[in-house]
Amino acid sequence: MRKGWLLGAACLWAACGAAGIAQQSHKCECGAHPPGPPRDREVKPYAGEAPDLSPYAKFAEPYDLNYTHPNIYTGAGRDLPEPRNISEVRIGFFGPIEHNPDAIFGQRMLHGAQMAVDEANARGGYGGKPFRLMLHNDYDNWQAKAVYGDDRPTDPSIWGSASNETVKMVYDDEDWAIFGSINSEATHIALRVALKAEIPIVNSASTDPTIPETYIPWYFTDLQDDRVQCLTIARHIFTELGLKRVAILRVNNRYGRFGVLKLRDAARRLGHPIVIEQKYLPGDADFSRQLKVIQDSRADGIVLWADQAEAAAILKQMQKLGMKQRVFGAYRTLGPELLEQAGPAAEGFQAVFPYDPTRNEPKWVDFNRRFEEKFHEKPEQFASLAYDAMNALLDSICKAGLNRARIHDALANIEEYDGVTGHMVFDPNQKNVAPMYLGTVRNGTISYRVAKMDKQPAAPPAASSSPGMAAPSDPTPQPRPYARVGEDGVSYAGPHLADLPRGIAPVVLFGPKAAAIAQSADARASLGTAERLELIPIESDQNWGAASTQLVQALIEGHALAVIALDRNSAHLAEQLAIKALVPVVALSGDRSLTSNNVPWIFRMPAETTPAAAVHLVVAAVRQSGPNPERLRDLLASGNVLDGIAFLPTGEPKLR
């Protein structure tokens, strides 16, 4: 489907000021003095990454970095003459404006762009010629079955639709630039067509960082991408708040899948890898299953990559489940719809946002007034950013003239820009990397503050009170790993385990001469009169296939409560099986690698420990934990002294 709508009836023969009412008024030269290619500048670090959030920063400095210099267009497009006898200046609008779950966002984006075009036309357009938006629907319908069922719009497939519509904008409409889209799939495809057709694409709604990282020079966006969003969220969560166990709950589409990639990277580099990641399908309304899994993981924070309606439903269902975790979100989770639909459940929710919508700058206040008068609703992020991006494009067309390559040059020469949403800073990839804001819900309203991704420096040490004594210099910093994984112990984060069935609770003795040891007087005396406990010997001297089969049967079919591994080899095999069967293993071995694998079920005793002493320890622990392997594991990992021995959270014996 393709439509072309003429926006604005006024076609005044006057000098144009296409930068919009919010921009400084100036006389449009209509391409009389087009800008040249952008200057070769270097901007480090890429996207403002802090050192501790950059890959491998704690190990070595890379010999080269991508994306720190502009990718300057070197083709012949600048030499094409400006066309004559045109009656309008066409701009392609590419977005989900109908028959799409994101149509509400597409319509808001269209309103912002339409308002910028209307105001430019009211001032005379391009030398008296009106700007005209040519509308093309963005069919991102590969997952639309969840919303529409089998009777969903499927005429153009996702890739075919995006490429076909882009080709129409370039060759049929003869547009001078393309504005859009929201979903990154369509934007990626359009960008590749633009590479061949040499036409600028201006974006205000897609946050996929891989779009500008294609190194295709025809892309310009005024919205901070997921890289900036994720690093800003990570800094707040892990550094400012000190949370350590964070879960992700995201929509299962490209917006969610690519959105959290940089958050996972940042969490790992800050030493706290994401505990668990749960997904839901577009259109889902019940998130209880995912929330219960996150609850069992003992996460102390949750990051949502969703839209406002889904975020509101998740917050209300968390409140119903009694979940108290801190909740954070991407910029699409925050706004008046969240407050209206979540109500008190949104209290304390925090999300990053590209600008501060509560500020009282005259330019912003006047834009809100004009927008509300025109469309009878307040402008939110899709409309406001579209207005700014369209004004930047219209201003670039007026500076460059009707030449796509020179329009690209004008866009690429924008290093800073003051729009109605605030001050923007563009890197050499022509994307906005200005610091984001952190929105916090308090008492039914949202307050905003600047949220930088840089780690704030520690307070300087107090000056010495003794005259003539200089403060001691800081010691030379030692290299530190970029993450810590399990050095301080790991814990079981799965679903809770039930007590064993009533009856005899087997404790497996696994190792060489296990049968003889089980029948020995020392072992039987250590077992004593423990109720329901029975020693089940499995010889490790036999064929390993037979030994592992017998051990699996004892663990799974026999519902063993614990395993005592009698030497190094049997301990390694028992450890591999116990992680599947969820059964604690007490190993008699001097091999410390048993406890370095981040397996929460292994506990090592010195190799010289007698099997009878290990049996006595297990009996003493079961008396407190009962016939439940999870509680038994937790008791062994607690650090409490049991029968004269205690374990560290890693499973190593605690030295006294």
XYZ file of C-alpha atoms in Angstrom:
656
model
C 0.000 0.000 0.000
C 1.328 3.418 -0.889
C -0.182 6.846 -0.286
C 0.985 10.394 -0.789
C -0.524 13.125 1.299
C 0.047 16.827 0.801
C 0.635 18.312 4.206
C -0.160 22.013 4.426
C -2.048 24.171 1.952
C 0.019 27.320 2.202
C 2.662 27.723 -0.505
C 4.094 31.174 0.133
C 6.682 32.615 -2.219
C 9.100 33.657 0.456
C 12.412 32.633 1.881
C 12.018 29.405 3.845
C 13.193 28.651 7.347
C 12.737 24.894 7.333
C 14.378 24.374 10.687
C 10.990 24.922 12.352
C 9.631 27.484 14.759
C 11.784 26.047 17.516
C 14.983 26.789 15.559
C 16.636 30.160 15.140
C 14.967 31.939 12.213
C 17.199 32.512 9.221
C 16.914 33.105 5.505
C 16.992 29.864 3.563
C 19.510 29.912 0.748
C 17.790 26.939 -0.941
C 21.042 25.239 -1.876
C 22.946 28.340 -2.975
C 25.908 27.470 -0.750
C 25.730 23.740 0.045
C 28.021 22.405 2.775
C 30.900 20.172 1.822
C 31.585 16.689 3.164
C 31.865 16.449 6.965
C 35.238 17.103 8.485
C 37.342 14.147 9.526
C 37.030 14.212 13.294
C 37.806 11.675 15.988
C 35.437 11.152 18.899
C 36.541 8.835 21.709
C 35.339 6.827 23.451
C 32.739 5.387 21.103
C 29.207 6.309 22.227
C 30.674 7.765 25.428
C 31.519 4.348 26.889
C 33.144 4.546 30.306
C 36.419 2.572 30.618
C 34.944 -0.080 32.900
C 32.073 -0.618 30.444
C 34.285 -1.059 27.385
C 35.283 -4.526 26.141
C 38.680 -5.777 27.311
C 39.487 -2.386 28.859
C 41.077 -4.050 31.906
C 43.374 -6.213 29.817
C 44.821 -4.404 26.819
C 44.258 -1.344 24.682
C 43.094 -2.231 21.151
C 45.344 -1.134 18.328
C 42.347 0.217 16.397
C 38.774 1.264 17.138
C 35.766 1.326 14.852
C 33.196 4.121 14.628
C 35.399 6.898 16.015
C 35.839 8.641 12.611
C 33.127 9.598 10.105
C 32.460 7.295 7.184
C 32.591 10.011 4.525
C 30.668 9.467 1.303
C 33.114 9.599 -1.637
C 30.771 8.944 -4.551
C 29.811 11.163 -7.482
C 26.339 12.066 -6.251
C 27.290 15.614 -5.353
C 27.822 16.418 -9.055
C 24.225 15.646 -10.069
C 22.424 18.828 -11.183
C 19.393 20.093 -9.294
C 16.170 19.183 -11.121
C 14.053 21.822 -12.793
C 10.309 22.209 -13.107
C 9.379 20.360 -9.909
C 6.235 21.444 -8.107
C 6.938 19.931 -4.670
C 9.747 18.519 -2.560
C 8.860 14.959 -1.599
C 10.006 13.118 1.521
C 9.168 9.464 2.060
C 7.549 8.556 5.368
C 8.096 4.895 6.259
C 6.370 3.623 9.371
C 3.716 1.348 10.916
C 0.702 3.574 10.288
C -2.009 0.914 9.870
C -2.694 -2.826 10.259
C 0.148 -3.190 12.696
C 0.473 -3.620 16.480
C 2.815 -0.600 16.492
C 0.416 1.583 14.506
C -0.240 3.837 17.506
C 3.478 4.631 17.677
C 3.636 5.118 13.923
C 0.737 7.558 14.011
C 2.387 9.565 16.772
C 5.639 9.640 14.833
C 3.689 10.785 11.777
C 2.028 13.580 13.750
C 5.385 14.954 14.865
C 6.827 14.826 11.348
C 3.616 16.223 9.851
C 3.638 19.173 12.213
C 7.219 20.069 11.258
C 6.333 19.902 7.561
C 3.166 21.973 8.013
C 5.072 24.706 9.817
C 7.801 24.725 7.161
C 5.225 25.017 4.408
C 3.511 27.858 6.254
C 6.814 29.715 6.040
C 7.185 29.151 2.322
C 8.464 25.578 1.915
C 11.519 25.179 -0.289
C 11.730 28.450 -2.205
C 7.961 28.546 -2.480
C 7.573 24.847 -3.276
C 5.804 22.842 -0.552
C 7.311 19.871 1.195
C 5.171 16.758 0.824
C 5.217 13.541 2.821
C 4.716 10.373 0.776
C 3.332 7.781 3.190
C 4.369 4.137 2.984
C 3.125 1.581 5.487
C 5.753 -0.443 7.279
C 4.555 -4.059 7.288
C 6.379 -5.707 10.143
C 3.863 -8.537 10.241
C 5.937 -11.672 10.711
C 4.712 -11.912 14.310
C 1.341 -10.262 13.802
C -0.484 -13.573 14.084
C -0.355 -13.183 17.875
C -2.467 -10.031 17.503
C -4.599 -10.598 14.402
C -4.729 -14.390 14.071
C -4.739 -16.091 10.685
C -6.677 -13.202 9.129
C -3.778 -10.800 9.420
C -2.363 -8.560 6.687
C 0.238 -10.691 4.942
C 0.296 -9.353 1.394
C 3.869 -8.016 1.563
C 6.320 -10.129 3.526
C 8.539 -8.327 5.998
C 11.725 -8.095 3.915
C 9.901 -7.873 0.629
C 7.663 -5.115 1.934
C 10.478 -3.000 3.348
C 12.639 -3.296 0.230
C 9.747 -2.799 -2.180
C 8.454 0.272 -0.367
C 11.943 1.769 -0.223
C 12.412 1.222 -3.956
C 9.067 2.949 -4.582
C 10.122 5.919 -2.465
C 13.388 6.229 -4.384
C 12.285 5.656 -7.978
C 8.500 6.073 -8.155
C 8.000 8.947 -5.707
C 11.443 10.402 -6.398
C 11.795 11.367 -2.740
C 14.793 13.400 -1.578
C 15.064 11.585 1.750
C 13.299 8.868 3.745
C 11.960 9.335 7.276
C 11.527 6.187 9.406
C 11.050 3.571 10.625
C 10.344 2.282 14.153
C 11.178 -1.401 13.907
C 14.792 -2.122 13.120
C 14.100 -4.970 10.679
C 12.473 -2.614 8.178
C 15.063 0.093 8.873
C 17.944 -2.302 8.200
C 16.444 -3.349 4.861
C 15.661 0.224 3.845
C 19.208 1.247 4.730
C 20.675 -1.356 2.407
C 18.487 -0.125 -0.436
C 19.582 3.409 0.441
C 23.216 2.342 0.115
C 22.577 1.427 -3.521
C 20.164 4.257 -4.303
C 22.188 6.880 -2.374
C 19.376 8.492 -0.406
C 19.479 9.724 3.238
C 17.421 7.954 5.906
C 16.485 10.017 8.957
C 15.254 8.128 12.000
C 13.746 9.143 15.330
C 12.418 5.897 16.802
C 14.637 2.840 16.215
C 17.175 2.106 18.951
C 18.981 -0.872 17.385
C 22.707 0.005 17.671
C 23.600 -2.269 14.770
C 21.887 0.067 12.273
C 24.509 2.848 12.338
C 27.199 0.231 12.924
C 26.666 -1.087 9.388
C 29.008 1.769 8.420
C 26.536 2.913 5.770
C 26.877 6.717 5.720
C 23.283 7.526 4.758
C 21.732 7.149 8.230
C 20.938 9.919 10.758
C 19.077 9.533 14.078
C 18.274 11.864 16.959
C 17.415 9.067 19.442
C 20.041 7.526 21.731
C 20.371 3.851 20.813
C 20.265 0.743 22.983
C 24.000 0.930 23.642
C 23.634 4.306 25.382
C 20.435 3.187 27.116
C 21.910 -0.083 28.415
C 25.178 1.395 29.655
C 23.256 4.140 31.448
C 20.902 1.633 33.100
C 23.810 -0.625 34.073
C 25.691 2.250 35.698
C 22.650 3.164 37.790
C 21.780 -0.411 38.794
C 25.181 -1.873 39.572
C 27.290 1.146 40.555
C 24.861 3.652 42.072
C 22.413 1.199 43.682
C 24.833 -1.699 44.248
C 22.485 -4.442 43.057
C 24.150 -7.744 42.210
C 21.513 -10.200 41.006
C 19.562 -8.704 38.106
C 17.065 -10.431 35.818
C 15.724 -9.402 32.407
C 12.125 -9.702 31.233
C 11.733 -8.734 27.587
C 9.459 -9.015 24.576
C 10.520 -11.764 22.190
C 11.075 -9.720 19.053
C 14.006 -7.812 17.610
C 13.302 -4.755 19.772
C 13.701 -6.870 22.909
C 16.305 -9.310 21.635
C 18.771 -6.691 20.430
C 17.800 -4.192 23.116
C 19.280 -6.158 26.009
C 22.510 -7.284 24.342
C 24.541 -4.337 25.609
C 22.975 -4.623 29.067
C 24.208 -8.202 29.338
C 27.672 -7.085 28.249
C 27.737 -4.192 30.728
C 26.545 -6.367 33.613
C 29.285 -8.894 32.950
C 31.968 -6.203 32.734
C 30.838 -4.722 36.039
C 31.195 -8.137 37.672
C 27.530 -9.104 38.009
C 26.351 -11.179 35.027
C 22.600 -11.258 34.417
C 21.078 -13.985 36.594
C 18.250 -15.025 34.278
C 16.479 -13.756 31.157
C 12.799 -14.422 30.521
C 10.802 -13.670 27.349
C 7.190 -13.166 26.360
C 5.501 -12.947 22.973
C 4.045 -9.714 21.568
C 0.415 -9.492 22.632
C 0.837 -11.557 25.819
C -1.049 -10.299 28.865
C -0.187 -12.939 31.489
C 3.396 -12.764 32.751
C 2.965 -14.866 35.896
C 5.035 -17.805 34.652
C 8.021 -15.623 33.785
C 7.714 -13.679 37.035
C 7.633 -16.844 39.152
C 10.801 -18.105 37.477
C 12.487 -14.756 38.183
C 11.219 -14.880 41.768
C 12.793 -18.315 42.261
C 16.122 -16.983 40.902
C 16.340 -14.652 43.928
C 16.988 -11.632 41.716
C 17.110 -8.277 43.501
C 16.349 -6.247 40.369
C 14.440 -6.673 37.098
C 14.960 -4.821 33.812
C 11.984 -4.635 31.429
C 12.379 -4.233 27.666
C 8.756 -3.645 26.766
C 6.178 -0.954 26.001
C 4.151 0.995 28.538
C 1.086 -1.284 28.505
C 3.114 -4.455 29.048
C 5.269 -2.768 31.701
C 2.136 -1.682 33.575
C 0.694 -5.208 33.473
C 3.994 -6.691 34.681
C 4.193 -4.256 37.608
C 0.625 -5.037 38.683
C 1.210 -8.795 38.471
C 4.434 -8.427 40.467
C 2.472 -6.615 43.162
C -0.100 -9.434 43.202
C 2.673 -12.033 43.592
C 4.215 -10.063 46.453
C 7.453 -9.416 44.560
C 9.522 -6.555 46.023
C 12.362 -6.331 43.498
C 13.459 -2.974 42.094
C 12.218 -2.617 38.505
C 13.839 -0.668 35.658
C 13.039 -0.184 32.008
C 13.951 1.079 28.546
C 12.623 4.399 27.284
C 9.489 2.849 25.737
C 8.271 1.709 29.178
C 7.926 5.233 30.607
C 5.087 7.695 30.149
C 1.542 8.674 31.122
C 0.082 5.341 29.965
C 2.253 3.530 32.504
C 0.991 5.778 35.318
C -2.623 5.414 34.248
C -2.606 1.633 33.812
C -0.239 0.573 36.607
C -1.421 2.995 39.284
C 0.254 2.444 42.679
C 2.105 -0.619 41.321
C 4.380 1.743 39.365
C 5.713 3.397 42.533
C 9.516 3.406 42.447
C 9.780 2.255 38.831
C 12.746 3.789 36.988
C 13.590 3.994 33.295
C 15.962 5.870 31.027
C 14.485 8.550 28.775
C 15.977 10.605 25.924
C 14.955 14.025 27.307
C 13.230 15.738 30.233
C 9.539 16.275 29.332
C 8.859 18.154 32.602
C 11.174 21.095 31.975
C 9.732 24.582 31.511
C 11.855 25.893 28.647
C 9.744 28.249 26.493
C 10.586 26.365 23.301
C 9.391 23.059 24.766
C 6.290 24.565 26.377
C 5.298 26.308 23.138
C 5.764 23.112 21.126
C 3.509 21.225 23.544
C 0.841 23.916 23.229
C 0.909 23.918 19.422
C 0.931 20.123 19.205
C -1.987 19.726 21.596
C -4.000 22.329 19.693
C -3.369 20.482 16.428
C -3.785 16.845 17.490
C -5.740 17.112 20.787
C -3.194 15.082 22.757
C 0.106 15.761 24.446
C 3.246 14.903 22.471
C 5.123 11.878 23.786
C 8.536 10.574 22.780
C 7.628 9.275 19.306
C 6.006 12.565 18.276
C 8.529 14.903 19.909
C 11.648 13.206 18.551
C 10.046 12.943 15.094
C 9.409 16.687 15.131
C 13.054 17.418 15.927
C 14.412 14.900 13.411
C 12.155 16.179 10.632
C 13.203 19.768 11.320
C 16.861 18.733 11.098
C 16.114 17.082 7.749
C 14.153 20.063 6.364
C 16.909 22.439 7.429
C 19.486 20.195 5.724
C 17.473 20.144 2.486
C 17.322 23.927 2.481
C 21.059 24.203 3.062
C 22.068 21.536 0.557
C 19.536 21.980 -2.218
C 17.828 19.166 -4.067
C 20.760 16.793 -4.181
C 20.655 13.647 -2.041
C 24.408 13.425 -1.523
C 24.614 17.042 -0.384
C 21.593 16.560 1.884
C 23.599 13.733 3.437
C 26.540 16.139 3.832
C 24.337 18.696 5.603
C 23.052 16.033 8.006
C 26.557 14.664 8.596
C 27.815 18.164 9.427
C 25.415 18.409 12.374
C 27.627 17.917 15.412
C 25.297 19.607 17.916
C 21.628 20.480 17.610
C 19.119 22.248 19.836
C 15.634 20.865 19.298
C 12.468 21.165 21.301
C 13.480 18.020 23.216
C 16.794 19.576 24.245
C 20.455 19.684 23.310
C 21.755 16.850 21.139
C 25.328 15.759 20.463
C 26.091 13.677 17.362
C 29.027 11.340 16.964
C 30.753 10.604 13.619
C 28.105 7.939 12.932
C 25.426 10.681 12.817
C 23.612 9.453 15.916
C 22.717 11.318 19.081
C 24.909 10.293 22.038
C 23.876 13.024 24.497
C 23.453 11.857 28.113
C 20.067 10.353 28.870
C 17.687 11.100 31.705
C 16.504 8.783 34.460
C 12.779 8.929 35.127
C 11.491 7.843 38.543
C 7.850 7.279 39.484
C 6.983 8.863 42.827
C 3.458 9.461 44.121
C 1.864 9.106 40.710
C 4.222 11.451 38.864
C 7.522 11.055 37.019
C 10.568 13.120 37.913
C 13.666 13.262 35.727
C 17.372 13.805 36.280
C 20.428 13.535 34.060
C 21.886 10.019 34.200
C 25.449 9.736 32.941
C 27.163 6.453 32.226
C 30.518 7.623 33.616
C 31.508 6.287 37.013
C 31.541 9.172 39.439
C 34.974 9.710 41.040
C 35.375 8.874 44.706
C 35.659 11.704 47.197
C 39.277 12.882 47.624
C 41.003 11.774 50.842
C 40.947 14.199 53.750
C 44.023 16.396 54.092
C 46.477 15.472 56.811
C 45.943 17.374 60.050
C 49.666 17.311 60.846
C 51.574 20.237 59.340
C 54.390 19.338 57.037
C 53.077 15.810 56.438
C 52.011 15.020 52.897
C 49.105 12.683 52.286
C 50.315 9.232 51.325
C 50.194 8.565 47.634
C 47.794 5.939 46.332
C 49.391 2.577 45.667
C 49.769 1.535 42.049
C 46.438 0.044 40.970
C 46.604 -3.664 40.347
C 45.042 -5.233 37.251
C 41.576 -6.534 37.951
C 39.490 -8.988 35.971
C 36.531 -7.514 34.126
C 34.132 -9.813 35.984
C 33.963 -12.177 38.941
C 32.044 -15.384 38.380
C 31.707 -17.733 41.307
C 34.891 -16.860 43.186
C 32.780 -16.147 46.253
C 30.552 -19.150 45.773
C 27.502 -19.890 43.717
C 24.037 -20.824 44.862
C 21.193 -22.925 43.572
C 18.684 -20.666 41.786
C 16.215 -23.199 40.413
C 12.725 -24.198 41.580
C 12.409 -25.380 45.158
C 12.772 -29.131 45.675
C 10.226 -31.213 47.534
C 11.019 -33.567 50.428
C 11.892 -37.115 49.424
C 9.060 -39.667 49.491
C 8.481 -41.224 52.864
C 10.543 -44.329 53.462
C 14.238 -45.044 53.347
C 16.415 -42.124 52.191
C 19.492 -43.516 50.381
C 22.946 -41.974 50.780
C 25.201 -43.237 47.999
C 28.792 -44.290 48.695
C 30.536 -44.025 45.320
C 34.137 -45.020 44.810
C 36.629 -47.874 45.000
C 35.722 -50.659 47.454
C 32.441 -48.904 48.224
C 30.674 -52.154 49.212
C 33.309 -53.100 51.758
C 33.340 -49.595 53.218
C 29.538 -49.550 53.523
C 29.637 -52.796 55.507
C 32.555 -51.732 57.715
C 32.029 -51.307 61.432
C 33.159 -47.656 61.325
C 30.657 -46.707 58.623
C 27.792 -48.559 60.288
C 28.662 -46.930 63.619
C 28.687 -43.494 61.958
C 25.286 -44.190 60.443
C 24.100 -45.171 63.909
C 20.377 -45.132 64.411
C 19.677 -42.346 61.896
C 16.080 -42.747 60.866
C 15.361 -43.473 57.211
C 19.014 -43.277 56.115
C 20.652 -46.160 54.276
C 24.083 -46.464 52.676
C 23.941 -47.579 49.014
C 27.402 -48.638 47.741
C 28.327 -48.247 44.041
C 31.746 -49.457 42.963
C 33.786 -47.132 40.742
C 36.345 -49.878 39.975
C 34.042 -51.386 37.365
C 33.487 -50.197 33.797
C 32.705 -46.448 33.888
C 29.575 -46.926 31.790
C 28.198 -49.447 34.263
C 29.232 -47.289 37.222
C 27.581 -44.163 35.820
C 24.422 -46.119 34.951
C 24.122 -47.428 38.505
C 24.760 -43.946 39.888
C 22.082 -42.421 37.650
C 19.608 -45.069 38.770
C 20.373 -44.393 42.417
C 20.018 -40.624 41.967
C 16.936 -40.515 39.745
C 14.985 -43.704 40.383
C 16.235 -44.343 43.917
C 15.753 -40.704 45.050
C 19.153 -40.528 46.720
C 19.500 -37.761 49.284
C 23.282 -37.285 48.924
C 26.428 -38.794 47.460
C 29.710 -39.422 49.271
C 32.465 -39.687 46.644
C 35.440 -41.610 47.968
C 38.236 -40.316 45.695
C 39.051 -37.749 43.009
C 37.829 -39.706 39.977
C 34.532 -40.742 41.505
C 34.009 -37.179 42.763
C 34.311 -35.698 39.260
C 31.773 -38.123 37.815
C 29.410 -37.686 40.767
C 29.629 -33.901 40.396
C 28.596 -34.036 36.732
C 25.577 -36.202 37.520
C 24.579 -34.354 40.690
C 24.209 -31.057 38.821
C 21.471 -32.732 36.770
C 19.889 -34.661 39.638
C 20.160 -31.723 42.097
C 21.784 -33.759 44.861
C 24.668 -32.615 47.122
C 28.013 -34.406 46.835
C 30.560 -34.676 49.648
C 33.900 -35.465 48.029
C 36.967 -36.898 49.771
C 39.670 -35.411 47.563
C 42.497 -32.917 47.491
C 41.554 -31.724 43.976
C 40.474 -28.083 44.289
C 39.215 -28.023 40.699
C 36.109 -29.808 41.980
C 34.945 -26.576 43.601
C 36.119 -24.195 40.847
C 33.454 -25.217 38.322
C 30.718 -23.035 39.865
C 28.602 -26.078 40.715
C 26.611 -25.354 43.888
C 26.220 -29.038 44.849
C 29.839 -30.055 45.555
C 31.531 -29.919 48.985
C 35.142 -31.038 49.353
C 36.697 -32.630 52.433
C 40.455 -33.272 52.705
C 41.620 -36.470 51.002
C 42.759 -37.941 54.321
C 39.226 -37.775 55.745
C 37.876 -41.231 56.465
C 34.651 -42.391 54.803
C 33.186 -42.959 58.272
C 33.777 -39.269 59.124
C 32.014 -38.200 55.921
C 29.041 -40.439 56.758
C 28.922 -38.960 60.255
C 28.885 -35.423 58.772
C 26.011 -36.231 56.405
C 23.997 -37.802 59.215
C 24.507 -34.723 61.410
C 23.437 -32.421 58.577
C 20.310 -34.455 57.673
C 19.147 -34.307 61.290
C 18.872 -30.510 60.835
C 17.779 -30.252 57.204
C 15.418 -33.181 56.972
C 15.053 -35.426 53.888
C 15.312 -32.596 51.360
C 18.389 -32.294 49.091
C 17.957 -28.526 48.610
C 17.797 -27.786 52.333
C 20.712 -30.160 52.904
C 22.775 -28.271 50.277
C 21.847 -24.904 51.791
C 22.856 -26.093 55.265
C 26.240 -27.372 54.060
C 26.865 -24.064 52.225
C 25.775 -21.918 55.189
C 29.188 -21.910 56.872
C 27.748 -23.404 60.074
C 29.913 -25.952 61.875
C 28.552 -29.461 61.398
C 30.221 -32.328 63.209
C 33.370 -30.268 63.597
C 33.663 -29.044 60.010
C 32.292 -26.073 58.069
C 32.334 -25.212 54.373
C 32.817 -21.955 52.505
C 30.093 -20.946 50.006
C 32.414 -22.293 47.286
C 32.258 -25.786 48.785
C 35.833 -25.682 50.040
C 36.465 -26.630 53.690
C 36.712 -23.591 55.943
C 40.095 -23.278 57.618
C 40.006 -22.560 61.335
